XYZ file of C-alpha atoms in Angstrom:
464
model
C -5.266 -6.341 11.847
C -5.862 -5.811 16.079
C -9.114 -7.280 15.255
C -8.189 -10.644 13.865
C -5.508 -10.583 16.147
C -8.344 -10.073 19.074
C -10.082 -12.415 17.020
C -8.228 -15.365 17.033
C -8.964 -15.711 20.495
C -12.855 -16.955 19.612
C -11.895 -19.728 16.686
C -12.989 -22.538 18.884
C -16.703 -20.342 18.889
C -17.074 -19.952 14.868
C -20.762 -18.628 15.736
C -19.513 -15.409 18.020
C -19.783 -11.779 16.733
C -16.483 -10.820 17.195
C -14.914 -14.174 15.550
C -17.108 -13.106 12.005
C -16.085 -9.502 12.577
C -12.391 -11.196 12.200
C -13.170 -12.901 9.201
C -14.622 -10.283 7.653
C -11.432 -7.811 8.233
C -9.301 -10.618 7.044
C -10.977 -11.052 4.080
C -11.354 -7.408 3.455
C -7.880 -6.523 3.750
C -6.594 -8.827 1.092
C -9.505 -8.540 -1.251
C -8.469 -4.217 -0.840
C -4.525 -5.070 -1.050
C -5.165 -7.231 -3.995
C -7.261 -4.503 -5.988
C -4.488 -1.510 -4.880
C -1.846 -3.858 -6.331
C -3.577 -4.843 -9.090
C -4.138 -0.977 -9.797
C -0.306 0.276 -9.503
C 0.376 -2.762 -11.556
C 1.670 -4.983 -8.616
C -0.268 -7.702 -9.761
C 1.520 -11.608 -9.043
C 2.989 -13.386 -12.310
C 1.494 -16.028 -13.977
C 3.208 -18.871 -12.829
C 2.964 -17.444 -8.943
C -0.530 -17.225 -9.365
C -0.239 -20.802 -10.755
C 1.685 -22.501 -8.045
C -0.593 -20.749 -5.449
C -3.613 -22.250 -6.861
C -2.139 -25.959 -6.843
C -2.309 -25.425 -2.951
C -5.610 -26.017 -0.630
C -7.258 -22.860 0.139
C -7.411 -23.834 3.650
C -3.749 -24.426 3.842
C -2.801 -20.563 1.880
C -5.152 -19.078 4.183
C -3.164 -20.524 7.210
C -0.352 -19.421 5.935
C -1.491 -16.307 5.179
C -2.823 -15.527 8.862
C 0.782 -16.778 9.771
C 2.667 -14.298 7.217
C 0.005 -11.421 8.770
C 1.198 -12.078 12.420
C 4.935 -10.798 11.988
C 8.072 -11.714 11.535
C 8.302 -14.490 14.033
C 5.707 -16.986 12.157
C 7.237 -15.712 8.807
C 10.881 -16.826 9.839
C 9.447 -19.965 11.028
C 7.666 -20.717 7.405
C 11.020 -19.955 6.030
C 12.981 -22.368 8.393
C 10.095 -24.922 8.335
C 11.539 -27.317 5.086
C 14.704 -27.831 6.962
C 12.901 -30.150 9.510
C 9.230 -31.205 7.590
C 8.888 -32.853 4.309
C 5.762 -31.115 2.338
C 4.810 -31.215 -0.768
C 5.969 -29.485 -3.836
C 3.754 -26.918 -4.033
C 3.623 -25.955 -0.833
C 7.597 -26.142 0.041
C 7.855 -23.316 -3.063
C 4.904 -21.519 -1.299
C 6.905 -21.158 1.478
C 10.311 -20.150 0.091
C 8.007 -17.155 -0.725
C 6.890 -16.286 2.480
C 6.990 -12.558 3.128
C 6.448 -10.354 5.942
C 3.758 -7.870 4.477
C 3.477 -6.047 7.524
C 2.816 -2.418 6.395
C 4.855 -1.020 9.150
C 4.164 2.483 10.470
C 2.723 5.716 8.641
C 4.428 8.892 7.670
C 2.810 10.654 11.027
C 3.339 7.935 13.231
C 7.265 7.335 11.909
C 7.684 11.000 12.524
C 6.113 11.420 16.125
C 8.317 7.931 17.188
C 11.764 9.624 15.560
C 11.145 12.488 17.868
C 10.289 10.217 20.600
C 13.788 8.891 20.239
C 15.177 12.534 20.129
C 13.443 12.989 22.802
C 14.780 10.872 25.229
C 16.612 11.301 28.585
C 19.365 10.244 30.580
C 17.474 6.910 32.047
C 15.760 6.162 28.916
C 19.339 5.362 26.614
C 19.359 8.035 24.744
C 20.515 7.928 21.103
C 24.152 10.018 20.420
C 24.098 12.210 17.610
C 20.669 11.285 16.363
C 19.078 15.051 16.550
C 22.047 16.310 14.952
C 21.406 14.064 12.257
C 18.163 14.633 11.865
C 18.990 18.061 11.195
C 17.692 19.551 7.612
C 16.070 15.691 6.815
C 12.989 15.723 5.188
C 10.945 12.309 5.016
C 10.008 11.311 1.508
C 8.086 8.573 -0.091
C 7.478 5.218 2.063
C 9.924 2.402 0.417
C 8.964 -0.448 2.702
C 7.225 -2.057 5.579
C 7.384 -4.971 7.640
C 6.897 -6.343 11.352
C 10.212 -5.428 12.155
C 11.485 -2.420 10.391
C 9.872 0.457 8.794
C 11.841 2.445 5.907
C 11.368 5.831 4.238
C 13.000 7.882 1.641
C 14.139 10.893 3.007
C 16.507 14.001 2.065
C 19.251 15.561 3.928
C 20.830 18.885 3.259
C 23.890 19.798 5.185
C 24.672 23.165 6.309
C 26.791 23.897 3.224
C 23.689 23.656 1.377
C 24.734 20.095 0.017
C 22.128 17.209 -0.372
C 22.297 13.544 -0.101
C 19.262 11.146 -0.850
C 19.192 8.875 1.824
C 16.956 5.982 3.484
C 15.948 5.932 7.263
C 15.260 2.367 8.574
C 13.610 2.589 11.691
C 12.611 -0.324 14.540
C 9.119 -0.354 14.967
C 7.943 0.914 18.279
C 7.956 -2.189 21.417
C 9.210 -4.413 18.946
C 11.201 -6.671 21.324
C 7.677 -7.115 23.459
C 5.580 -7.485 20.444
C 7.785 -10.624 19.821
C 7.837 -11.928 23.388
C 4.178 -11.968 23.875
C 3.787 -13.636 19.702
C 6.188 -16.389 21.180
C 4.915 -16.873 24.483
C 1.717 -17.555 23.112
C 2.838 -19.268 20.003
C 5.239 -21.639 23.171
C 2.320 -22.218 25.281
C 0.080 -23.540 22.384
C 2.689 -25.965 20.967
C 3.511 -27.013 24.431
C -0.405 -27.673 25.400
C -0.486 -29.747 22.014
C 2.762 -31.594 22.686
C 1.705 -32.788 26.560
C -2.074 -33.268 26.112
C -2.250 -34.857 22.607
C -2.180 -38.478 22.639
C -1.706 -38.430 18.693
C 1.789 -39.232 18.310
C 2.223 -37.410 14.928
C 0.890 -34.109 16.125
C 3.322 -34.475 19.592
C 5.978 -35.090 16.876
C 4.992 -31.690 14.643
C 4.412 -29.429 17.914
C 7.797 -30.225 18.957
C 8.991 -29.474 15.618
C 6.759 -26.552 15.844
C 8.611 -25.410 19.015
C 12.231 -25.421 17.694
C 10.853 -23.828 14.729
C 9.875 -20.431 17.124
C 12.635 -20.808 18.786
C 15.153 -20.109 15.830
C 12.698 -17.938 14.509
C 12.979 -15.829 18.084
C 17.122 -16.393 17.616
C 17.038 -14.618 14.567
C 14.842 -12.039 14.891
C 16.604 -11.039 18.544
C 20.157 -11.148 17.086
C 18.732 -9.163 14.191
C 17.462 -6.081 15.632
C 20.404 -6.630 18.520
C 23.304 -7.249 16.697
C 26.411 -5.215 18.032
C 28.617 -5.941 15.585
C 27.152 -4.846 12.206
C 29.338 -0.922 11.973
C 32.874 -3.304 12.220
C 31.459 -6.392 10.334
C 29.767 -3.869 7.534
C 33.221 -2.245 7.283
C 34.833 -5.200 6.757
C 32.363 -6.643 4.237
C 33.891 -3.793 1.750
C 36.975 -6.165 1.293
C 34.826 -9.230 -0.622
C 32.864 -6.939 -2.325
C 35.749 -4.972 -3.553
C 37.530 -8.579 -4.736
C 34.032 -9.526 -6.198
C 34.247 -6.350 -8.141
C 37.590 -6.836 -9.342
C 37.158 -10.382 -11.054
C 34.120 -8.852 -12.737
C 36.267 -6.313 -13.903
C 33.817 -3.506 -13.115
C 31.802 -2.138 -10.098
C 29.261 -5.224 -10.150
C 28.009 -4.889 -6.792
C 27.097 -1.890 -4.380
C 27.385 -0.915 -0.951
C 25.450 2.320 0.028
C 27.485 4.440 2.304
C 25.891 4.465 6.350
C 25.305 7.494 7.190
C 23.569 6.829 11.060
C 23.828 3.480 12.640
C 22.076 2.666 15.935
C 19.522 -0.285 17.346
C 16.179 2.083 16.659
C 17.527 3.819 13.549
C 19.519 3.134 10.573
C 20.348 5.367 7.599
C 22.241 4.543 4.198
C 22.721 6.480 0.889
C 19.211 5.898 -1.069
C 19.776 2.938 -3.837
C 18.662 3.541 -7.330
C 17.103 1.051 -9.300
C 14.188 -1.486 -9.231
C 14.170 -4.761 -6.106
C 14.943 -7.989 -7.457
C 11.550 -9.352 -7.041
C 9.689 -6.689 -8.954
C 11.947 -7.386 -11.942
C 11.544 -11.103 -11.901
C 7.829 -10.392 -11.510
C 7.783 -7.704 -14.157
C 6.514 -9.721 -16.980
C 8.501 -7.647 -19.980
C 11.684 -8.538 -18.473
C 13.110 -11.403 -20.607
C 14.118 -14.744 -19.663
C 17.388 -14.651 -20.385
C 17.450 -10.972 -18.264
C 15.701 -13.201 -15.358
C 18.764 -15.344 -15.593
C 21.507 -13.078 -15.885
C 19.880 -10.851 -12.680
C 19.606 -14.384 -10.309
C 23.105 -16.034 -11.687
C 24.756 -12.244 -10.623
C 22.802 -12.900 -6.909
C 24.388 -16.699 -6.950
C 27.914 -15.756 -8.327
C 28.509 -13.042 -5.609
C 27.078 -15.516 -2.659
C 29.693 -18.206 -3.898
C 32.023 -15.611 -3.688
C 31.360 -14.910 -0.180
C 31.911 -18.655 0.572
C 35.140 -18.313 -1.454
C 37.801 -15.514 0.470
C 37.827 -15.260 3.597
C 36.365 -11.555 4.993
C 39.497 -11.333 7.825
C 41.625 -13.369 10.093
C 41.540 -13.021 13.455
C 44.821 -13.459 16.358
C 45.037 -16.916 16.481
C 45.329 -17.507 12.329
C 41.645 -18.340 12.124
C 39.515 -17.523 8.606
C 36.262 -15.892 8.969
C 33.899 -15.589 6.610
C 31.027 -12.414 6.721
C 28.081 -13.785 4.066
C 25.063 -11.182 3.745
C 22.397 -13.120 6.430
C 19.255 -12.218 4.153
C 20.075 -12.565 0.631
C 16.976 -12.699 -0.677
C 15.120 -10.654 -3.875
C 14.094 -7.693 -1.701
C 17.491 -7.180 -0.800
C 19.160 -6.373 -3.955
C 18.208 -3.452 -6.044
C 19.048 -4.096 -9.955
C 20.293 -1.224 -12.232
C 21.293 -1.270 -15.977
C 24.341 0.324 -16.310
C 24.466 -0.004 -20.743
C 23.563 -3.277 -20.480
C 25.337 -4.092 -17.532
C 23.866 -5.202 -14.388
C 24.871 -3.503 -11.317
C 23.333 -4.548 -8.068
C 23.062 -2.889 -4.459
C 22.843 -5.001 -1.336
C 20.331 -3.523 1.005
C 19.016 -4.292 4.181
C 22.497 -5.730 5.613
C 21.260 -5.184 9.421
C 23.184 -8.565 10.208
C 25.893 -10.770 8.547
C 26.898 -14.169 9.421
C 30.590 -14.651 10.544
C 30.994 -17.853 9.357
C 34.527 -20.602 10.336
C 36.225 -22.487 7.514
C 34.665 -25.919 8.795
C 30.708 -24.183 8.213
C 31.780 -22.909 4.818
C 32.658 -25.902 3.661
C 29.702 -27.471 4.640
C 27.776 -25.537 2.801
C 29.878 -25.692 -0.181
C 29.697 -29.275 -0.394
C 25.853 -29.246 0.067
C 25.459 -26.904 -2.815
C 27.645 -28.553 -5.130
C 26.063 -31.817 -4.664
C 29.183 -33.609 -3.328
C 26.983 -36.122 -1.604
C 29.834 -38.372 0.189
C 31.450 -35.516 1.587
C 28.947 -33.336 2.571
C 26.677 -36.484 4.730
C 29.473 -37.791 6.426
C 31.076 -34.457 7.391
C 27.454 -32.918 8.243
C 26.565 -35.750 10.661
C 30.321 -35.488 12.265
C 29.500 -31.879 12.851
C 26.247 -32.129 14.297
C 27.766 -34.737 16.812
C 29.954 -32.565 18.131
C 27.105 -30.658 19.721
C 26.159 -33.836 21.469
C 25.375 -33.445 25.185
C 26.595 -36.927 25.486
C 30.471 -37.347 26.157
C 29.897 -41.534 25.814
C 31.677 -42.852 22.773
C 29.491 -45.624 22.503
C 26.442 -43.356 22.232
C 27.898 -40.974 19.573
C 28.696 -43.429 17.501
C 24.774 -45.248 18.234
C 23.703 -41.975 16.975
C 25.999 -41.553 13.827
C 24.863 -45.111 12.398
C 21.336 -44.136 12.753
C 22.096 -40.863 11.373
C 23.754 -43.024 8.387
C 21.197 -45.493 8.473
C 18.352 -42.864 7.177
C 20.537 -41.376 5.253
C 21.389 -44.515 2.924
C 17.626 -44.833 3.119
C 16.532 -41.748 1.427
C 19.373 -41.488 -0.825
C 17.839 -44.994 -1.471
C 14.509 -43.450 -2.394
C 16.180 -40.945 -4.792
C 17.874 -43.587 -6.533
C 15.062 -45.034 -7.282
C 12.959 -41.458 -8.521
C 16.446 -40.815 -10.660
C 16.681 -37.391 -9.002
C 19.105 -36.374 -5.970
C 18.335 -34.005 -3.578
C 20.607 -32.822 -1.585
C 18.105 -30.808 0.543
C 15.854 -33.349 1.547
C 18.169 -35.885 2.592
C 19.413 -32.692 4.901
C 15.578 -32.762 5.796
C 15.906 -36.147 6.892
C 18.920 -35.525 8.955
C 17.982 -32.591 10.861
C 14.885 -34.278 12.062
C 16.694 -36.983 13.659
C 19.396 -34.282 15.076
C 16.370 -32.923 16.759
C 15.069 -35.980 18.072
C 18.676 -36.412 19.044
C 18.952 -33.112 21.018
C 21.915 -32.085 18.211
C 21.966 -28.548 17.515
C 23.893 -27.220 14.275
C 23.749 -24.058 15.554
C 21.610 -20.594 14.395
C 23.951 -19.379 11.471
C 23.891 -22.937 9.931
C 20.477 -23.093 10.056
C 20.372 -19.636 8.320
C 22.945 -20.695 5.756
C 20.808 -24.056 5.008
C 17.687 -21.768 4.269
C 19.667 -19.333 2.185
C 21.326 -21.679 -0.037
C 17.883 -24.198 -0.223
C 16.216 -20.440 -1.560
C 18.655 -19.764 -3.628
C 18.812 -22.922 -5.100
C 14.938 -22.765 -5.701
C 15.201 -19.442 -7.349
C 17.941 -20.836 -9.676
C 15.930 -23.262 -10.860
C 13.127 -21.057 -11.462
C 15.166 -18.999 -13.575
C 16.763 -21.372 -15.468
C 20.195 -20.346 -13.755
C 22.371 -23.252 -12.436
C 23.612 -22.993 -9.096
C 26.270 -25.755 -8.869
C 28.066 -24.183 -11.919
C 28.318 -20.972 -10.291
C 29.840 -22.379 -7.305
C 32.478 -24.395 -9.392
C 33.741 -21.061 -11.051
């Protein structure tokens, strides 16, 4: 991967050694990931495969590089519908965007835990962590990415008892590996924006550029969040509720057992990911369903009972920030589904005003939602003038009666794309929504995609 990194460099001379040695690795390394999947039976469905094919090779092997550089240009993909209308095909492509970074090796995530154990006064060291690392063994590798690296592992305490457990460690100079992938990723889309005198592509690279920038938000508050130990703690309380109106222990929390920036550690989750099972070709339909309506019921719920109040009477909301298929693992529990939530290294605290929002936008309440959306988004406005606000809410209006327009006419509402159509003006605008409402759009715009791949319907879980 350093090589097509290195690589990159040379695209604008195609004919150069080291620019074919690039291609070369990059075509290597899928052609060899594809075959090891294919042989532990990791192969892609059917109708993945399908949709993949619909899209120009040229385009899937952008996106590809993109997925390969990290976790910055995968966030991006992810946020990218919000503000850019695509087509079909390629809008579901990129719902499935994927960090597929391996991560580190069993050596190298060994010699970087002692490096943290190892640390001194001036270098932050980490309380607690070598006593915690006493009697762990590191098992089988679980998962990878750009970010994180995870590991099975077992700990026996000194009364001889022993817990399977998980060890989620930051991969070394993360926090630079990001500010030198946005720097350059800024400078590019800022050289395209000033020098191109194609007004499209001066529209796109500014597009491009609040796309990294969220993308750099998220990833940043990620790995530095310093409230997940209180707001993972107080997550307990909707989960427990959840439970109760199932009437049985529906949804799982695994017990921390070492919290800190580097390194996390949890009780090991039995039980299969989400996406293998919905890519698992002998699981049924009607399994399919039941698995994705469980993953929309329980986000509703979040959205439904407020996680705490603070002081001054105010309801918060704490909604899992990454709810996606990699982050629940599935067990059946005679015939009931029971499902863990993994990979909580952030939540979103969410007011009563943003929940609403997004309740409205999921349930299709189209009156409510537009007008109370572009009210929102105004409030953000740099501009204190009246006058100008309400220039900017009748154009706001204005495309939005237009689109819906279009919809009318197609005899099919979408919800999403009208909110397409409205963030791309807030942007032109200068209107920022804010980080966790972006986040929020994206999750409910996936899961709404994934319900209807599944034949599960999203606004009727909302509504009970």
């Amino acid at each position: 991967r350093g090589i097509t990194y290195f690589g990159a460099n040379y695209a604008q001379s195609p004919g150069s050694p080291i620019f074919n040695l690039a291609q070369d690795s990059d075509q290597q390394f899928y052609e060899v990931t594809n075959l090891v999947r294919g042989i532990i039976g990791e192969e892609e469905d059917k109708e993945t495969s399908e949709r993949r094919n619909t899209i120009d090779p040229a385009i899937e092997a952008v996106l590809k590089g993109v997925e390969a550089g990290g976790a910055l240009g995968v966030r991006a993909l992810q946020l990218a519908v919000q503000l850019h209308r695509f087509e079909p095909a390629i809008e579901r492509r990129l719902s499935e965007a994927f960090d597929s970074n391996p991560g580190l090796n069993k050596l190298l995530f060994w010699e970087n835990l002692l490096r943290l154990t190892q640390r001194t006064e001036d270098q932050n060291p980490i309380e607690g962590l070598s006593e915690f690392l006493e009697g762990v063994e590191i098992g089988n590798y679980l998962g990878g990415g750009s970010l994180y690296t995870t590991y099975a592992a077992t700990k026996e305490y000194p009364d001889g008892r022993k817990e399977r457990i998980v060890l989620k460690m930051l991969n070394p100079n993360t926090p630079s590996n990001l500010g030198e992938a946005y720097s350059l990723a800024h400078a590019t889309l800022t050289s395209i924006e000033q020098d191109s005198n194609n007004p499209l592509r001066k529209q796109q690279a500014r597009l491009g550029l609040t796309l990294i920038d969220l993308s750099q938000q998220w990833c940043l508050r990620d790995i530095g969040d310093t409230e997940f130990e209180k707001n993972d703690d107080i997550f307990k309380d909707p989960v427990a509720s959840f439970n109760r109106q199932q009437g049985r222990e529906v949804i799982i929390i695994p017990g921390r057992r070492f919290t800190s920036f580097e390194l996390k550690s949890e009780l090991e989750a039995e039980g299969t990911t989400v996406n293998r099972l919905l890519n698992d070709l002998p699981i049924t339909k009607e399994e399919k369903r039941e698995i994705v309506s469980l993953m929309g019921k329980f986000f509703a719920h979040q959205l439904r009972e407020p996680a705490y109040i603070d002081s001054q009477g105010q309801k918060h909301y704490l909604v899992h920030s990454d709810p996606h298929v990699g982050n629940y693992i599935v067990t059946y529990d005679g015939g009931n589904i029971q499902m863990t939530a993994i990979d909580r290294s952030m939540y979103l605290d969410l007011t009563e005003d943003q929940v609403k929002l997004i309740d409205q936008l999921i349930r299709g309440d189209n009156r409510g939602f537009l007008s109370s959306f572009i009210d929102y988004a105004i409030k953000s406005s740099k501009t204190h003038n009246q006058v100008e606000k309400d220039k900017i809410k009748n154009k706001c209006m204005f495309l939005t009666i237009k689109e819906y327009g279009k919809q009318l006419l197609n005899r099919r509402i979408n919800n999403f794309a009208i909110l397409r159509t409205l963030q791309s003006e807030f942007e032109r605008e200068g209107l920022d929504i804010g980080f966790e409402m972006r986040l929020m759009i994206r999750n409910a715009a996936a899961l709404r995609e994934l319900s209807h791949r599944n034949g599960a319907d999203i606004k009727k879980l909302l509504a009970t």
